[in-house]
mmCIF file with all atom_site columns, C-alpha atoms in Angstrom:
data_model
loop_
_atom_site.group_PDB
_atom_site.id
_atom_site.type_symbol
_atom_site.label_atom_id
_atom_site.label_alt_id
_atom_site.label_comp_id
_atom_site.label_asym_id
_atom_site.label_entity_id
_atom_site.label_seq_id
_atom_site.pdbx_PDB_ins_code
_atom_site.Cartn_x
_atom_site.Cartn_y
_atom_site.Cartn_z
_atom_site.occupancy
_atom_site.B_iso_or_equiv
_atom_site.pdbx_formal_charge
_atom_site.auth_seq_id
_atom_site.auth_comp_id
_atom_site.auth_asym_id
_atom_site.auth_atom_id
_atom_site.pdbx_PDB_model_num
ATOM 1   C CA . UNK A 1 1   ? 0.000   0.000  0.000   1.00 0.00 ? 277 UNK A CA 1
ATOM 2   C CA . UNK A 1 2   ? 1.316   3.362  -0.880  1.00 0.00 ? 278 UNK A CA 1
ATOM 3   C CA . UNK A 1 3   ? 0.600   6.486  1.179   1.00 0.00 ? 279 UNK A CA 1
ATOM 4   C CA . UNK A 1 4   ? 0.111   10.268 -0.044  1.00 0.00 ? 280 UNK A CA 1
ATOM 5   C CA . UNK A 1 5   ? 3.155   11.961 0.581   1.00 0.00 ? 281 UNK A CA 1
ATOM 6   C CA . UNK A 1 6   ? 2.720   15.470 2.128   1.00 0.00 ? 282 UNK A CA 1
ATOM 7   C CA . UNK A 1 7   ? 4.059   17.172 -0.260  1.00 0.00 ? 283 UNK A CA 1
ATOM 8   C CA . UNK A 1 8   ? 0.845   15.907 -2.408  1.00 0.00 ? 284 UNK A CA 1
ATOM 9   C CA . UNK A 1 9   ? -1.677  16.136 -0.048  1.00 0.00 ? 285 UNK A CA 1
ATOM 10  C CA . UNK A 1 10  ? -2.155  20.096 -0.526  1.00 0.00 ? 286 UNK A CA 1
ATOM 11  C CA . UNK A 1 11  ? -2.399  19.298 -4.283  1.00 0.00 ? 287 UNK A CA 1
ATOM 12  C CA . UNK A 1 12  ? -4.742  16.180 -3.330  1.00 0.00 ? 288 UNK A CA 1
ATOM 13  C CA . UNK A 1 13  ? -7.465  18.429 -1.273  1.00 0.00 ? 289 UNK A CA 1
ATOM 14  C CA . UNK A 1 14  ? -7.634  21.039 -4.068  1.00 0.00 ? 290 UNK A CA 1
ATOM 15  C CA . UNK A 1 15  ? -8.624  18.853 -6.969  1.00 0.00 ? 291 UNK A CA 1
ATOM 16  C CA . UNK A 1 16  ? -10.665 17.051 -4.512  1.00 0.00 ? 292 UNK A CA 1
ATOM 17  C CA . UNK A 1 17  ? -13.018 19.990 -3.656  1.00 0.00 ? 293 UNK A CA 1
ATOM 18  C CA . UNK A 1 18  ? -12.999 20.479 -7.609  1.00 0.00 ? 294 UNK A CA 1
ATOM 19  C CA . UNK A 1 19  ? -14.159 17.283 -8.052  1.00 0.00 ? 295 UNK A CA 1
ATOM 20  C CA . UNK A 1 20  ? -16.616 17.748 -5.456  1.00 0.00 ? 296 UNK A CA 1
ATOM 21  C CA . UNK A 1 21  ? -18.120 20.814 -7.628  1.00 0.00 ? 297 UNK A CA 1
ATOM 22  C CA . UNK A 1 22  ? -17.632 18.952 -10.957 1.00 0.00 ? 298 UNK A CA 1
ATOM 23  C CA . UNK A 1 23  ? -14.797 21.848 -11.941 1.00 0.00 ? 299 UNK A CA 1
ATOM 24  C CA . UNK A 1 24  ? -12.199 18.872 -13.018 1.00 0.00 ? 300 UNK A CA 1
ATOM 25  C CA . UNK A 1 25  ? -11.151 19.666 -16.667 1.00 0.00 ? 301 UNK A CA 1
ATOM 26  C CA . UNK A 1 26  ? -9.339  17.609 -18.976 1.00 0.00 ? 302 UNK A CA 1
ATOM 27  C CA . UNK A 1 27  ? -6.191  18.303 -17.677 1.00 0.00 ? 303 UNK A CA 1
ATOM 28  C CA . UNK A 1 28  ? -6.530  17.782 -14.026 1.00 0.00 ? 304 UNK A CA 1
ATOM 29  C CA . UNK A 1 29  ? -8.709  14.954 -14.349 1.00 0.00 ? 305 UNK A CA 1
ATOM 30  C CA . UNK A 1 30  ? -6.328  12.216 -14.645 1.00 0.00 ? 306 UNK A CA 1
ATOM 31  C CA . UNK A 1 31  ? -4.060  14.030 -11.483 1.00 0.00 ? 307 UNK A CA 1
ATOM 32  C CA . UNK A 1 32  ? -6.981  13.293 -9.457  1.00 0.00 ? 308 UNK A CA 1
ATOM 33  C CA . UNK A 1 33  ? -8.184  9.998  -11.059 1.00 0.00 ? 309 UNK A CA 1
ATOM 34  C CA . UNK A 1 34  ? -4.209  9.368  -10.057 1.00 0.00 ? 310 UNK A CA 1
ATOM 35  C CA . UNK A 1 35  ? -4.464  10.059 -6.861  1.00 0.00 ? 311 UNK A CA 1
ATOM 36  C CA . UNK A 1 36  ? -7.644  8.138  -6.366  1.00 0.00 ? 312 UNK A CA 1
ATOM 37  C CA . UNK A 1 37  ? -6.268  5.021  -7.949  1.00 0.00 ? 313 UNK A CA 1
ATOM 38  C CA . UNK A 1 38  ? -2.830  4.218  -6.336  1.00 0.00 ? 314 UNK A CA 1
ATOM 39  C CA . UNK A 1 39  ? -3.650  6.111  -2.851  1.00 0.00 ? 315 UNK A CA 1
ATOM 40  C CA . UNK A 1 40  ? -6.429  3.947  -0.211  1.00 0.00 ? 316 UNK A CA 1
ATOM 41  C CA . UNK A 1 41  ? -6.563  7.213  1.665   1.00 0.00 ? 317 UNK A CA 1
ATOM 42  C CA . UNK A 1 42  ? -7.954  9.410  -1.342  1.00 0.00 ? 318 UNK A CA 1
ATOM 43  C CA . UNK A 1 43  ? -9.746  7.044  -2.393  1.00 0.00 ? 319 UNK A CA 1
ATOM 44  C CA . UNK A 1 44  ? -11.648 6.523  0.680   1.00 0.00 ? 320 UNK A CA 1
ATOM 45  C CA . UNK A 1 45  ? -11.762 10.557 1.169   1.00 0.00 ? 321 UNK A CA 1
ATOM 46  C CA . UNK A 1 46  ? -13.361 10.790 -2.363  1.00 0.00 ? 322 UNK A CA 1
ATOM 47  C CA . UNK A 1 47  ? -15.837 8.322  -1.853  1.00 0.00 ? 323 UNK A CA 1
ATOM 48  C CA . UNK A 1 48  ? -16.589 10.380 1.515   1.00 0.00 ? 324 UNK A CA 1
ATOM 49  C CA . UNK A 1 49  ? -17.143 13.049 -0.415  1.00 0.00 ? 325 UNK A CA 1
ATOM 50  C CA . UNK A 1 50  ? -18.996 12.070 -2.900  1.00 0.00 ? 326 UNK A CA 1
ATOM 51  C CA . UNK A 1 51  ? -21.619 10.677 -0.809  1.00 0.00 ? 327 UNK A CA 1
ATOM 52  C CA . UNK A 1 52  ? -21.438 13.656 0.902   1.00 0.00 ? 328 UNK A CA 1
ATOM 53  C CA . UNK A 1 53  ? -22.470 15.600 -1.741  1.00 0.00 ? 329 UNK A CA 1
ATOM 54  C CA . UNK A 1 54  ? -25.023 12.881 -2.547  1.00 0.00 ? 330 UNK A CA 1
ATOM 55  C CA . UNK A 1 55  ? -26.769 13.405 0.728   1.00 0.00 ? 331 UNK A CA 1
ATOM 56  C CA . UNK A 1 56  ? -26.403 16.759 0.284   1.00 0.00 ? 332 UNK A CA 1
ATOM 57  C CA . UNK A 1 57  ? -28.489 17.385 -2.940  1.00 0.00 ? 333 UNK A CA 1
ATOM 58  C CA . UNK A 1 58  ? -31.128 14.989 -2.308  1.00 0.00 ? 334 UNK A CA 1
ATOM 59  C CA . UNK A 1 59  ? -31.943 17.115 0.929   1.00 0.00 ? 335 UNK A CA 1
ATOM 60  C CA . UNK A 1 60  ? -34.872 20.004 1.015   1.00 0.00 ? 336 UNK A CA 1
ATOM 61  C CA . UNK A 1 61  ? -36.055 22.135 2.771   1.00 0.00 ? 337 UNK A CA 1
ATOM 62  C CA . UNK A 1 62  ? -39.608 21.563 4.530   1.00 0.00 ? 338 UNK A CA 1
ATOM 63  C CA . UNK A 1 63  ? -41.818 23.655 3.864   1.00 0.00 ? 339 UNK A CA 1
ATOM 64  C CA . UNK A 1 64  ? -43.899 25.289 6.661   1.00 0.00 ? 340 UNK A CA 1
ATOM 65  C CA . UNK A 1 65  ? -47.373 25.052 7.029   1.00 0.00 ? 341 UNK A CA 1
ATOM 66  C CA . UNK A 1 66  ? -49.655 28.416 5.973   1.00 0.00 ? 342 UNK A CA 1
ATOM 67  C CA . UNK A 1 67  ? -50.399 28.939 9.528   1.00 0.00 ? 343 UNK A CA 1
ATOM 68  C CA . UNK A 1 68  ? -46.759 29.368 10.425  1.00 0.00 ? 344 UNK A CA 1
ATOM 69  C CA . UNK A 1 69  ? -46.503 32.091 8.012   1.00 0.00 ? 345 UNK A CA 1
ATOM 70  C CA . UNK A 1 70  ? -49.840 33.970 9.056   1.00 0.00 ? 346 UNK A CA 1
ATOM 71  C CA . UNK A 1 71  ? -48.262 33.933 12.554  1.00 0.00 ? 347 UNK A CA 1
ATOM 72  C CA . UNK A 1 72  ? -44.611 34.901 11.790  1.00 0.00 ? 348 UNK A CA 1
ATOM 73  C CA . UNK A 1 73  ? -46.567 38.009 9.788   1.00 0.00 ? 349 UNK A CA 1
ATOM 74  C CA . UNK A 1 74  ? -49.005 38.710 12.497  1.00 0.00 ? 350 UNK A CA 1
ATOM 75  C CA . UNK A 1 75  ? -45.923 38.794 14.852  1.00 0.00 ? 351 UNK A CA 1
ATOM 76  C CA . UNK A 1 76  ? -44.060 41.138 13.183  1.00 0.00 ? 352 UNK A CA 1
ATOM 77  C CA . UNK A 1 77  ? -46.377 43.783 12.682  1.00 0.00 ? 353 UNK A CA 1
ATOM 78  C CA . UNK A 1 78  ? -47.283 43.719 16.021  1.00 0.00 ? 354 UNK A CA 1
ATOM 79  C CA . UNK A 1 79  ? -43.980 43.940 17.620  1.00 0.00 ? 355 UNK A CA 1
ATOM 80  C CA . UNK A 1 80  ? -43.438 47.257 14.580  1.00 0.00 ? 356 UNK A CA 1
ATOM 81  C CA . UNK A 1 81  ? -46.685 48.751 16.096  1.00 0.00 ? 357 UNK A CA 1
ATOM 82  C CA . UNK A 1 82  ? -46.116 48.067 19.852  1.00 0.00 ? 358 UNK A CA 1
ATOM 83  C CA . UNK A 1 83  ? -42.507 49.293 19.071  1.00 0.00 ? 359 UNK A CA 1
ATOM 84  C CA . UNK A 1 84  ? -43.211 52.526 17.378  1.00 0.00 ? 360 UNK A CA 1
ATOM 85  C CA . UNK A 1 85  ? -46.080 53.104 19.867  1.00 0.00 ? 361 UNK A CA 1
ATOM 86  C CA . UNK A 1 86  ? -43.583 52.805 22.699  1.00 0.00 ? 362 UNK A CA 1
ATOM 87  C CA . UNK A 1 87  ? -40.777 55.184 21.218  1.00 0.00 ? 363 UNK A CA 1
ATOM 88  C CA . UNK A 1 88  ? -43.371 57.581 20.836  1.00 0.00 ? 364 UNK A CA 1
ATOM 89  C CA . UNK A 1 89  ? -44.663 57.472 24.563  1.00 0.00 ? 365 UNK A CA 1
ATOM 90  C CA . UNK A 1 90  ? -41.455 57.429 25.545  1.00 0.00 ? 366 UNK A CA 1
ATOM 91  C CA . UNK A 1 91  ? -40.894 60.518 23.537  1.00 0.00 ? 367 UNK A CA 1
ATOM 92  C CA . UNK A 1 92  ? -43.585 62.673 24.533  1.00 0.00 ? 368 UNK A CA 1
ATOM 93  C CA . UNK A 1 93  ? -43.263 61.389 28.531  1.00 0.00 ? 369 UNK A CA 1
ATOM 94  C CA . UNK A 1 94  ? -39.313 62.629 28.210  1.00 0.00 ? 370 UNK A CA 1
ATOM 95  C CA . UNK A 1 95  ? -40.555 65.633 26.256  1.00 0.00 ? 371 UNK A CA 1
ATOM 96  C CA . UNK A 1 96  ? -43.451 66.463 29.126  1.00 0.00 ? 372 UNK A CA 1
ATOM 97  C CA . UNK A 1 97  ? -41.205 65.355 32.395  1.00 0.00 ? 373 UNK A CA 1
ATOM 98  C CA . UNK A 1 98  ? -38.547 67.383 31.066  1.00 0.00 ? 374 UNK A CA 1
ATOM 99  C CA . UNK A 1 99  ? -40.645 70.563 30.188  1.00 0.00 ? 375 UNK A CA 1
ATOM 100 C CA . UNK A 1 100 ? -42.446 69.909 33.163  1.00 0.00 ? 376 UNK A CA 1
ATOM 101 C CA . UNK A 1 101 ? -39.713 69.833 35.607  1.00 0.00 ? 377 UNK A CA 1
ATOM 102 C CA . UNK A 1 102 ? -38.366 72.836 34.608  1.00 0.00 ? 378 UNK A CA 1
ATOM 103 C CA . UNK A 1 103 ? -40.893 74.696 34.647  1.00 0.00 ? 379 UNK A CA 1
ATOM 104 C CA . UNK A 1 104 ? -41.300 73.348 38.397  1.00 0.00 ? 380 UNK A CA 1
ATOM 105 C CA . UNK A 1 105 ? -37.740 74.217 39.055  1.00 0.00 ? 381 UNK A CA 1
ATOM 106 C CA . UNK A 1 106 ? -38.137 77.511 37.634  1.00 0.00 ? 382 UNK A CA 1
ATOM 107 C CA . UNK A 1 107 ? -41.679 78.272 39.627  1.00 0.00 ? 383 UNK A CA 1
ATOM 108 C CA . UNK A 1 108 ? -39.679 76.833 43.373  1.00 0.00 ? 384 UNK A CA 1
ATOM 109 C CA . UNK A 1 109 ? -36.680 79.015 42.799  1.00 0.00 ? 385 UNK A CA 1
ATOM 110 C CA . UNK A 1 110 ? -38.752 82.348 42.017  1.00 0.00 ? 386 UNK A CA 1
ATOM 111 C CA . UNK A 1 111 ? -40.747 81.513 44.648  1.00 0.00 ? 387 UNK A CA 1
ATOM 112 C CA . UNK A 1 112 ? -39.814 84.026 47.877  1.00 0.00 ? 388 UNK A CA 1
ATOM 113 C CA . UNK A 1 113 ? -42.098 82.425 50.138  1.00 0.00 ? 389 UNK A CA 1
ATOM 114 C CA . UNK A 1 114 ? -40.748 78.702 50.086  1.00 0.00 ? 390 UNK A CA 1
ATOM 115 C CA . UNK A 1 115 ? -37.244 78.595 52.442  1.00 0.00 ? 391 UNK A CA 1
ATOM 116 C CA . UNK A 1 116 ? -34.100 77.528 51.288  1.00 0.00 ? 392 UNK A CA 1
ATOM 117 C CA . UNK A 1 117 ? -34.083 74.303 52.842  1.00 0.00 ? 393 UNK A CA 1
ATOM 118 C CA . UNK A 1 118 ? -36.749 73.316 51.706  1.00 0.00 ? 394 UNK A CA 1
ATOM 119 C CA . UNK A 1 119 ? -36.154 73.868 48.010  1.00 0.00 ? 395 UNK A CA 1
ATOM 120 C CA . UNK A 1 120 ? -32.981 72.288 48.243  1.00 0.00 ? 396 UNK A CA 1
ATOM 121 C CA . UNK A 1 121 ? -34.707 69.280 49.229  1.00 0.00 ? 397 UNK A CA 1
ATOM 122 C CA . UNK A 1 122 ? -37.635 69.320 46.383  1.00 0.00 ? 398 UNK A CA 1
ATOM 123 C CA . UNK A 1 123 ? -34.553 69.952 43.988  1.00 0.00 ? 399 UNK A CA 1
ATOM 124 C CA . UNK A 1 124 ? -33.085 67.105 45.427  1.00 0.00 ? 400 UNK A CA 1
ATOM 125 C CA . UNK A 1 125 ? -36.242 64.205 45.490  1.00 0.00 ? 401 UNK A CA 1
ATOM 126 C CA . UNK A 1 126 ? -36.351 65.831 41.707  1.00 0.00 ? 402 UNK A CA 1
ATOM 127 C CA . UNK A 1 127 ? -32.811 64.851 41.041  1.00 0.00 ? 403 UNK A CA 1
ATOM 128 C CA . UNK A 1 128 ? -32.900 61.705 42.775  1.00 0.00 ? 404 UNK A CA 1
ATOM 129 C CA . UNK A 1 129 ? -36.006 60.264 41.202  1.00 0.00 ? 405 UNK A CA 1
ATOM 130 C CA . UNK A 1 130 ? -34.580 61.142 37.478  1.00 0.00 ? 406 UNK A CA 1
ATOM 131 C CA . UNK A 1 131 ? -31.690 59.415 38.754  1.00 0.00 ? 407 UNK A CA 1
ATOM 132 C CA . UNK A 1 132 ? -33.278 56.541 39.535  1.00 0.00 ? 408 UNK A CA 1
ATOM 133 C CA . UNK A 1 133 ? -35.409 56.589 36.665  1.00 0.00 ? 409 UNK A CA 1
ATOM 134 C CA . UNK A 1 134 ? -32.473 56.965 34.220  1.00 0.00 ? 410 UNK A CA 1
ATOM 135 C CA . UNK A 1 135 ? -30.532 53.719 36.237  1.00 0.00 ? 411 UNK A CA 1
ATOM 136 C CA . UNK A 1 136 ? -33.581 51.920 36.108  1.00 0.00 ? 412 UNK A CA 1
ATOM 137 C CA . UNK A 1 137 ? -34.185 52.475 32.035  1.00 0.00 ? 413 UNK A CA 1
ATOM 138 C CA . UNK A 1 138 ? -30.304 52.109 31.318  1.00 0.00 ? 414 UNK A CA 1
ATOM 139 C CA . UNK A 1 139 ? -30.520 48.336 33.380  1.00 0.00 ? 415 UNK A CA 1
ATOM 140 C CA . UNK A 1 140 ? -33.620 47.573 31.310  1.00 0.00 ? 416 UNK A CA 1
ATOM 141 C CA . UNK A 1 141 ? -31.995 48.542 27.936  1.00 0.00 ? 417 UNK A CA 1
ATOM 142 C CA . UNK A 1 142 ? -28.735 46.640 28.388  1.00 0.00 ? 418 UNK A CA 1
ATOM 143 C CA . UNK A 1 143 ? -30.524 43.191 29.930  1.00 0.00 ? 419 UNK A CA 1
ATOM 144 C CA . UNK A 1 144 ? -32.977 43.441 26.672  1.00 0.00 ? 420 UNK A CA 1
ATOM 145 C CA . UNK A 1 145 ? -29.334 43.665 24.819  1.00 0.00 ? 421 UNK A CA 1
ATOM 146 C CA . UNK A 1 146 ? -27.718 40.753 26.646  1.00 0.00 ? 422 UNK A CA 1
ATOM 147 C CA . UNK A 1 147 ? -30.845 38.614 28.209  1.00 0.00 ? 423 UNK A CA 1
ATOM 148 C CA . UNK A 1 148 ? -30.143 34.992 26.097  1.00 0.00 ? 424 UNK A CA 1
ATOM 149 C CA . UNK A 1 149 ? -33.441 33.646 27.058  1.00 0.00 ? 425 UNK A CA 1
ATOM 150 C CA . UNK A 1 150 ? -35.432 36.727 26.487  1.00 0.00 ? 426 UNK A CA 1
ATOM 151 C CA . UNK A 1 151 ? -37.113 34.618 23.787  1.00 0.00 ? 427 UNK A CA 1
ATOM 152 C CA . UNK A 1 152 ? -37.986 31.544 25.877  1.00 0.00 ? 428 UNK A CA 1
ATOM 153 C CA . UNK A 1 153 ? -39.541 33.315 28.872  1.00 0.00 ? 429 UNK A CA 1
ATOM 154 C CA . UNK A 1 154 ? -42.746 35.018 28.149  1.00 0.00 ? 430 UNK A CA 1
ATOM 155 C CA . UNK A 1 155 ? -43.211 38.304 30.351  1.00 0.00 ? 431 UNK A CA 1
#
């Protein structure tokens, strides 16, 4: 029995994958059918191969049913709709909180009558909640990002 020396393999492997795709020509035909012939190892490799590519082509795809395509649709446009109507709550609630609060802030600090003290501490639940709020919506964003079972679990 002779083996493939490695200085042949290389050459071996390419006209093997051309084989594979039917690319042999007339020329490199009878390198491979050379190879296939005297070496047990490309031989066996070929026939590997081929079957391969056998299996290969006779497989197709299945076909899903119509019901799994109404679905997948249905899906879709209702996560575009529930998404769009969320970025635009979210929008106008940032817009509002935001207009909102400083018009608040503006209204405490003009305001003679309220002590010192005691707008410093208004200013300061108003600080800390948009804090927290911002921390809570950052956390939320970067789980949706990173959560690898967000699609198993139903919330």
């Amino acid at each position: 029995m002779m083996h493939l020396p490695e200085s042949e393999r290389e050459r071996f492997q390419l006209l093997l994958m051309a084989a594979v795709d039917g690319e042999l020509d007339a020329q490199t035909r009878p390198q491979f059918e050379h190879f296939v012939q005297n070496y047990p190892e490309c031989q066996a490799e070929w026939l590997k191969y081929a079957k391969l590519k056998e299996v290969t082509q006779a497989m197709q795809f299945k076909n899903p049913p119509p019901e799994v395509w109404e679905n997948y649709w249905r899906s879709v446009y209702n996560r575009l709709e529930r998404g769009f109507g969320w970025i635009l709550l979210s929008l106008g609630a940032v817009i509002l909180l935001t207009y909102g609060g400083y018009q608040a802030i503006v209204a405490l600090l003009a305001d003679t009558e309220v002590e010192l003290v005691m707008k410093i501490a208004i200013l300061a639940v108003i600080a800390g909640a948009a804090l927290l709020l911002v921390s809570v919506l950052r956390e939320k964003l970067f789980t949706a990002r990173t959560d690898k079972y967000q699609k198993e679990i139903e919330r």
